[in-house]
Structure formats: C-alpha cells, structure tokens
Amino acid sequence: MTTMNPAVEKVLNNLEGKTMKLLIGSKWVEAQSGRSFETRNPATGELLCRVAEGDAADVDAAVAAARQTFEGPWRNFKPNQRQNLLLKLADLVEANYDELCVLDTLDMGVPMRRTLGNRHRVVSTIRYYASQAMSIHGETIENSLDGEFFTCALKEPVGVVGAIIPWNSPLYQTLKKIAVCVAAGCTMVLKPAEEAPLTPLRLAELCLEAGFPPGVLNVVPGFGSTAGARLAAHPDVDKVAFTGSHFTGQKIIQASAGNVKRLSVELGGKSPNIIFADADLEKAVPGAAMAVFNNAGQICCAGTRMYVERSIYDEFVARVAEFGKRMRVGNGLDPETEMGPLVSANQLERVTGYLKRGQEEGATAASGGSRLTDGEYAKGFFVAPTVFTNVTDNMTIAREEIFGPVISAIVFDEIDDVVKRANDTIFGLGSGIWTTDVSKAHKIARRIRAGTVWVNAYNVLDPAVPFGGYKMSGYGREGGIHHVDEFLQTKALILNTD
Ligand code: ADP
C-alpha cells in the first residue's frame, strides 16, 4: 500500500508504546484508577497506543477545574480575547491539518481522501465561531411598568459544559464543540468516544498551544457507562452537549434530570432520499450513493432510505449498485481509498447483522451484502458498499439506523404517498430531494419533517447553517447563531431608574 503522507510515519512513531493522558486544568495526568485501554487501527487491527481510562473520579476533578476557571479568570475574558484564541486555534489546526487527518484515519478508519478534502470547511468552521464570539448580544425591552424602569435581556454563558462526542468524525465533532464553548464563554469537559480518542487529545494540545487558559478545556477519555454517565449526571455541570445514538441520548436525558441541566442532543437518523424521474441522473446517482457510502455510512444523516420513482427505479438502482461495486474500499491511508473500514468489531457485527436480516426479510443485494474478507481485508472491519433492492417500508433495514454502507432502495409512485412514507419514521434528521422541478422540490421540502432538507445535494454542511433533528433525532441545533444560543443563558435586568 502506498502511504500518501509523510505525516503518517511520524504519527505512528509518536504513538508507539505510549499511554495517552487526561487533560485536567493545565496538567496531563494519569487516570486515578491507573487503568488504561487500547486503541487500535480498524483497517489492520494493529495497536496504536493505550489511553488513560478516566472514570467518575477523573470526571469530578475535571468538572472542578472547569468550574474554577469559569468562576475565575475566564469570566473576565473579553469577546475579542476569546475570538483571538479561536483564530489562533484555527491557524494551528490549519498548520497541523495533515497530522490530524492521519489520526482520524488511524483511529476510526475514515479515508484521508475525505478528510483532506474537508480542510477548508473544518478550518473555516473555527473561524466562523471566532466571529460569533464578538457577535453575542442581548436586547433592551420597552416596558409598561409604573414608574421609571430600564429593562433588558442579557446573554451570559451557560457555565460548565459536558461535551460527549461520538467516534464517527472525531476532528470535526471535537472542534465544533470546543469552538462554540469558547465563543459563548463557557468552560468544558470533553469525553471523547472510546473508539477514537486520539484526535481530540491532539486537539487539546493545540488548544493549550493557542493559549487557552488552564481549565477552559479538560479532556477525559473513558467509557460511556462510567466517565460519560458521570458527566451526564454531574450536579455541577450546567449543560450537556451530546452527539451519538438515540439509545444513549435517552440515557443522557434521564441522567440530566438530577440537576435539570440544559441539553442539546444530536441523535441518529433514518433519512429519506427521494429521487424523482425528472432528476439529473448524472448527479443523482453519485449523490445518492455518497449520501450513504461517505464515511462507510457512519454518518447520522446518511440518506439510507432511497425512494425512487417507479419509472426509473430499475435503471437507477442498477446504476447506484454499479457505483458501489466500483468503489475502492481499503485502508484510509491509501490516497486511492474511497471507503474505509467500519470503526470496530462491534460495529461490524451490528452491520453484518442487518445485512443478514435484510436478506432474510426478502431484500436482494444488488451490490455488496456481506463483509469483505479477502487478503488484507481479513485484518480489518470491512463491509462492501451495499444496495438492497425490493425493500419495503416495513422491513427492519428500512426502519432502523444501521450506521453502515447500506442503502435500502424503495419504489414510489406519487408525491403525497412518498412524503407520507418519508415522514413515517421515529427520526427526522436529514433528507434529500432530487428533481429538476424547483417548485416541486420547494413544496415537498416544506412537508418533510426533518432538520435538514437537501435539494440536488446531500451531506453539504456550512458552519453558519443550523443542523439538528426533529423527533427522536434530538433537539438543539449545531451551526449558526442557533448553536451559540444553546450555550447561553438569558438574564432579565429590571432596573428602577427613579
Ligand atoms: P455508538 O453506539 O455509536 O458507539 P453512543 O451513542 O453509544 O454511540 O456513543 C456516543 C458517545 O456517548 C461516546 O462518547 C460514548 O462513550 C458515550 N456514551 C455511551 N453511553 C453513555 C452513557 N450511558 N452516558 C453518557 N455517555 C455515554
């Protein structure tokens, strides 16, 4: 295999034999229990390094550090100072971008082809939040009180934030959470996913290099049921920002009740992607394929329910299946690789379970349908890009989130019917419409119950545009002013000026 980047060897050498530590305040420390866990490359099974396993006691220490900083010097940081920290961080991320991509690929498998292509979006996301730091404002309000009163609504940081992130996009997920926290003036305890803690830890080093005061960012890698659960339940955490599965989201919502925390929860999806016969098929074929095969389907808004109008169903499904068959699946470090492995043995078991179930329930694999095991594939967690045809709405593969490279192709005949079926899901995160009739697209977009509707596009994200869910895909929005607002409190000031 050819490696595309000289950064790879350097990163591997840096990791070899190490046990990564937790960041609490300004110090890198071992877990109080002394325990650590392995992190491995999902493409090869090779051990990358060990990581200190934080648990409840470490979370408590991290929350105390975040609280002390929030109540202390951080309060006096002006918006322009917070902006400067983020601008500095953006420069450092830009300068170290290749290394960060290598870490993402080694730890969770994403092809570097994909992450390197996102350079501009990732860096400009931090710069976007830097601009937001200087745009926070409350409002003055005219009142009808007897006497003379000045009334206004102030915006203040919500406080100490617990950020619990998933493994599917460690670089982007971590940066978004750090950037919004700093923009809003909060402090943070970050719990990376146990499957992919390396990029968040490297980003924490860059934050310190950027001049973040001690305690603004604390990082406690560890397991969900211990470190994550403590953070979600912690009485001194003011808000939890969570991205992950809806099962875990429900647990976090329950855990947060103890001190009535603020919450934003960005959960799973089973997003419809509707292809009309009048679509530009040259664009719709790769668009529909990559709506799912991107990141091996490990994307919460993946367009996995592909509704195709009857007159083009056979042709369209055949073309998407052909696209899947031609994809270069392999180690994400290889510049030719278009789709990498799944993140873990657990995820492999889950996805292959759905592949089996789909076929048992009557779907036919027009492409893929199984694990890849030839040669080098045997060492990793590879699954072939799969297009299931003859899928009906009631099949398990059309109802449950798979989080793998699996498209369920479903036929439809007319608009009202497809809108109703697209909305017939517990989720409401992403959705897509492919048509050259803009008027039709606009009308349908208004009827889809999902946080995002893409028209003639999919998975296109911009830092200024809100992203989030309806229904069991969660609540709260990432991106845009809506995101910053999730990290702010509103305080009324009523001042008697008589
Ligand atoms: P997945 O099932 O795809 O791994 P999860 O939603 O379980 O996704 O994981 C997302 C994040 O939530 C990870 O950082 C994980 O450690 C964390 N997590 C898992 N269980 C809990 C829990 N009970 N409380 C808090 N965090 C958790």
XYZ file of N, CA and C in Angstrom, residues 139-229:
273
model
N -30.842 42.261 24.429
C -31.722 43.282 23.850
C -32.295 44.181 24.939
N -32.546 45.425 24.590
C -33.293 46.278 25.511
C -34.770 46.108 25.186
N -35.606 46.241 26.237
C -37.035 45.952 26.055
C -37.839 47.123 26.604
N -38.769 47.637 25.817
C -39.663 48.694 26.318
C -40.671 48.058 27.262
N -40.847 48.641 28.463
C -41.763 48.037 29.433
C -42.945 48.962 29.712
N -43.970 48.426 30.399
C -45.173 49.199 30.729
C -45.326 49.327 32.242
N -44.232 49.281 32.946
C -44.279 49.308 34.409
C -44.601 50.718 34.911
N -45.225 50.773 36.096
C -45.424 52.077 36.722
C -44.069 52.584 37.184
N -43.814 53.842 37.014
C -42.511 54.378 37.411
C -41.522 54.242 36.263
N -40.273 54.526 36.597
C -39.261 54.518 35.536
C -38.358 53.308 35.678
N -38.403 52.490 34.702
C -37.586 51.263 34.716
C -36.859 51.105 33.390
N -35.644 50.614 33.524
C -34.898 50.194 32.338
C -34.914 48.678 32.325
N -35.368 48.055 31.262
C -35.445 46.584 31.226
C -34.677 46.053 30.017
N -33.934 45.028 30.290
C -33.204 44.413 29.170
C -32.995 42.924 29.421
N -32.651 42.214 28.368
C -32.310 40.787 28.454
C -30.822 40.650 28.133
N -30.087 40.111 29.110
C -28.645 39.906 28.917
C -28.388 38.478 28.454
N -27.341 38.302 27.722
C -26.914 36.950 27.336
C -25.632 36.621 28.093
N -25.641 35.483 28.774
C -24.478 35.066 29.557
C -24.130 33.615 29.222
N -22.853 33.242 29.376
C -22.506 31.838 29.125
C -23.240 30.914 30.071
N -23.621 29.750 29.603
C -24.419 28.837 30.421
C -23.584 28.256 31.573
N -22.257 28.165 31.416
C -21.411 27.701 32.526
C -20.481 26.576 32.121
N -20.467 25.530 32.952
C -19.606 24.373 32.680
C -20.372 23.400 31.780
N -19.765 23.075 30.654
C -20.427 22.203 29.677
C -19.742 20.835 29.657
N -20.539 19.794 29.667
C -20.030 18.438 29.423
C -20.298 18.108 27.972
N -19.239 17.856 27.220
C -19.419 17.524 25.798
C -19.100 16.047 25.613
N -20.073 15.310 25.131
C -19.889 13.864 24.917
C -20.010 13.618 23.422
N -18.918 13.127 22.842
C -18.904 13.069 21.375
C -18.773 11.630 20.872
N -19.177 11.413 19.627
C -19.102 10.072 19.039
C -17.767 9.877 18.317
N -17.610 8.701 17.700
C -16.341 8.354 17.057
C -16.366 8.597 15.556
N -17.511 8.965 14.979
C -17.589 8.901 13.519
C -16.895 10.064 12.808
N -16.623 11.130 13.547
C -15.936 12.256 12.923
C -15.202 13.016 14.019
N -14.175 12.401 14.604
C -13.588 12.970 15.826
C -13.073 14.400 15.648
N -12.419 14.671 14.520
C -11.846 16.006 14.333
C -12.939 17.072 14.281
N -13.896 16.858 13.413
C -14.932 17.871 13.196
C -15.841 18.010 14.426
N -16.209 16.865 14.998
C -17.101 16.909 16.175
C -16.433 17.635 17.345
N -15.157 17.344 17.561
C -14.467 17.959 18.694
C -14.320 19.458 18.471
N -13.903 19.810 17.270
C -13.670 21.232 17.004
C -14.937 22.063 17.140
N -16.042 21.532 16.625
C -17.292 22.289 16.713
C -17.647 22.553 18.172
N -17.482 21.514 19.013
C -17.877 21.661 20.415
C -16.942 22.636 21.133
N -15.641 22.518 20.866
C -14.698 23.441 21.518
C -14.994 24.874 21.071
N -15.182 25.041 19.765
C -15.332 26.397 19.231
C -16.583 27.084 19.771
N -17.688 26.355 19.846
C -18.915 27.015 20.319
C -18.800 27.344 21.807
N -18.161 26.466 22.571
C -17.990 26.724 24.008
C -17.188 27.991 24.239
N -16.089 28.115 23.521
C -15.231 29.290 23.717
C -15.944 30.543 23.210
N -16.615 30.438 22.081
C -17.342 31.599 21.558
C -18.341 32.112 22.590
N -19.027 31.197 23.258
C -20.071 31.587 24.211
C -19.500 31.963 25.583
N -18.229 31.621 25.830
C -17.624 31.950 27.133
C -17.801 30.865 28.179
N -18.095 29.646 27.751
C -18.244 28.530 28.694
C -16.890 27.854 28.916
N -16.820 26.969 29.901
C -15.689 26.053 30.023
C -16.232 24.641 29.788
N -15.323 23.699 29.595
C -15.805 22.424 29.070
C -15.027 21.219 29.577
N -15.768 20.135 29.789
C -15.149 18.819 30.000
C -15.579 17.965 28.813
N -14.587 17.510 28.071
C -14.872 16.747 26.858
C -14.632 15.267 27.106
N -15.626 14.441 26.752
C -15.468 12.983 26.854
C -15.475 12.444 25.430
N -14.262 12.134 24.904
C -14.218 11.564 23.547
C -14.808 10.161 23.546
N -15.103 9.654 22.366
C -15.588 8.274 22.267
C -14.413 7.321 22.503
N -14.680 6.227 23.168
C -13.608 5.266 23.481
C -12.994 4.655 22.220
N -13.769 4.641 21.121
C -13.255 4.059 19.876
C -12.250 4.983 19.183
N -12.312 6.278 19.456
C -11.468 7.214 18.697
C -11.080 8.433 19.545
N -10.226 8.226 20.549
C -9.881 9.350 21.426
C -8.659 10.165 20.973
N -7.934 9.704 19.933
C -6.622 10.300 19.668
C -6.690 11.717 19.091
N -7.574 11.948 18.139
C -7.649 13.306 17.575
C -8.080 14.324 18.632
N -9.106 14.046 19.445
C -9.464 15.018 20.484
C -8.290 15.336 21.417
N -7.474 14.336 21.740
C -6.340 14.592 22.642
C -5.296 15.481 21.959
N -5.066 15.249 20.683
C -4.106 16.111 19.959
C -4.664 17.533 19.827
N -5.963 17.633 19.614
C -6.564 18.966 19.524
C -6.429 19.710 20.847
N -6.519 18.976 21.949
C -6.365 19.623 23.254
C -4.957 20.211 23.388
N -3.965 19.490 22.864
C -2.596 20.052 22.893
C -2.551 21.347 22.095
N -3.203 21.351 20.949
C -3.194 22.564 20.121
C -3.924 23.715 20.823
N -4.979 23.375 21.582
C -5.698 24.430 22.318
C -4.768 25.079 23.353
N -3.986 24.253 24.043
C -3.044 24.814 25.028
C -2.005 25.680 24.311
N -1.560 25.173 23.146
C -0.572 25.947 22.381
C -1.169 27.280 21.918
N -2.461 27.272 21.654
C -3.135 28.509 21.223
C -3.295 29.496 22.376
N -3.039 29.031 23.600
C -3.121 29.941 24.749
C -4.397 29.819 25.561
N -5.157 28.730 25.366
C -6.358 28.546 26.189
C -5.937 28.534 27.659
N -6.573 29.324 28.512
C -6.234 29.269 29.931
C -6.535 27.882 30.510
N -5.752 27.452 31.517
C -5.976 26.141 32.134
C -7.422 25.999 32.596
N -8.021 24.858 32.334
C -9.373 24.593 32.827
C -10.478 24.970 31.855
N -10.154 25.732 30.812
C -11.201 26.051 29.817
C -11.589 24.763 29.081
N -10.578 23.970 28.731
C -10.840 22.679 28.093
C -10.186 21.579 28.915
N -10.975 20.617 29.326
C -10.477 19.437 30.046
C -10.937 18.223 29.245
N -10.062 17.226 29.137
C -10.422 16.066 28.304
C -10.270 14.787 29.116
N -11.368 14.036 29.201
C -11.364 12.783 29.960
C -11.832 11.642 29.062
N -10.874 10.968 28.389
C -11.282 9.776 27.641
C -11.710 8.683 28.613
N -12.590 7.834 28.180
C -13.061 6.760 29.057
C -14.305 6.170 28.434
N -14.948 5.292 29.161
C -16.106 4.593 28.600
C -17.411 5.334 28.898
N -18.391 5.062 28.050
C -19.670 5.743 28.184
C -20.359 5.454 29.500
N -20.337 4.182 29.896
C -21.121 3.798 31.078
C -20.482 4.305 32.381
N -19.214 4.730 32.319
C -18.557 5.242 33.538
C -18.326 6.751 33.415
N -17.308 7.129 32.622
C -16.985 8.564 32.501
C -18.163 9.341 31.894
N -18.737 8.803 30.814
C -19.835 9.507 30.152
C -21.035 9.668 31.074
N -21.389 8.570 31.757
C -22.572 8.609 32.622
C -22.371 9.606 33.771
